[in-house]
């Protein structure tokens, strides 16, 4: 927990929440503006969990072009597309036994949300160019600076995915709103 400093009631509550959440198997949704330490919180949860000896794979959902998202997350087989000269695992298989951190999950379009939901429901990935599912054992920690409930109401975020991610919710607040 060395990366999370502070002794305010909020900081103490956050550390307590991380300790409680770390050992449960539930998905976690971290909400807060950019720059509030959502990735640090995700890392602290992973390091204190039973999955700490397995990888934590962080994915910035804003940096992956939509066309590359399935290959990046779920892998691909050799020859699946032009330039696929070898097979790749993808982030979910690379994190098997560990944690996948999906930063800025609210930025994904509805099609990509549907693909992600399928993986969360079935606990398998289908690499691009394959028809066979491969089982994965990962915990999902997602983060967003958006108000996902409002995004659901506006039709920009899937309600079923929101419920899958929002099992445990943690709030990250800006430094200017912290008393210390």
PDB file of C-alpha atoms in Angstrom, residues 70 108-122 156-162:
ATOM      1  CA  UNK A  70     -10.187  -7.735 -30.163  1.00  0.00           C
ATOM      2  CA  UNK A 108     -15.511   1.748 -25.522  1.00  0.00           C
ATOM      3  CA  UNK A 109     -18.128   1.710 -28.254  1.00  0.00           C
ATOM      4  CA  UNK A 110     -21.170  -0.552 -27.942  1.00  0.00           C
ATOM      5  CA  UNK A 111     -19.748  -3.249 -30.239  1.00  0.00           C
ATOM      6  CA  UNK A 112     -16.578  -3.563 -28.172  1.00  0.00           C
ATOM      7  CA  UNK A 113     -18.643  -3.519 -24.978  1.00  0.00           C
ATOM      8  CA  UNK A 114     -20.602  -6.511 -26.332  1.00  0.00           C
ATOM      9  CA  UNK A 115     -17.376  -8.420 -27.032  1.00  0.00           C
ATOM     10  CA  UNK A 116     -16.088  -7.688 -23.548  1.00  0.00           C
ATOM     11  CA  UNK A 117     -19.412  -8.700 -21.980  1.00  0.00           C
ATOM     12  CA  UNK A 118     -19.263 -12.072 -23.755  1.00  0.00           C
ATOM     13  CA  UNK A 119     -15.831 -12.727 -22.230  1.00  0.00           C
ATOM     14  CA  UNK A 120     -17.064 -11.762 -18.761  1.00  0.00           C
ATOM     15  CA  UNK A 121     -20.111 -14.013 -19.069  1.00  0.00           C
ATOM     16  CA  UNK A 122     -18.418 -17.058 -20.575  1.00  0.00           C
ATOM     17  CA  UNK A 156     -23.923   4.790 -24.830  1.00  0.00           C
ATOM     18  CA  UNK A 157     -23.070   2.045 -22.331  1.00  0.00           C
ATOM     19  CA  UNK A 158     -24.600  -1.405 -22.004  1.00  0.00           C
ATOM     20  CA  UNK A 159     -26.671  -1.948 -18.874  1.00  0.00           C
ATOM     21  CA  UNK A 160     -25.683  -5.626 -18.654  1.00  0.00           C
ATOM     22  CA  UNK A 161     -21.976  -4.772 -18.841  1.00  0.00           C
ATOM     23  CA  UNK A 162     -22.457  -2.026 -16.264  1.00  0.00           C
TER      24      UNK A 162
END
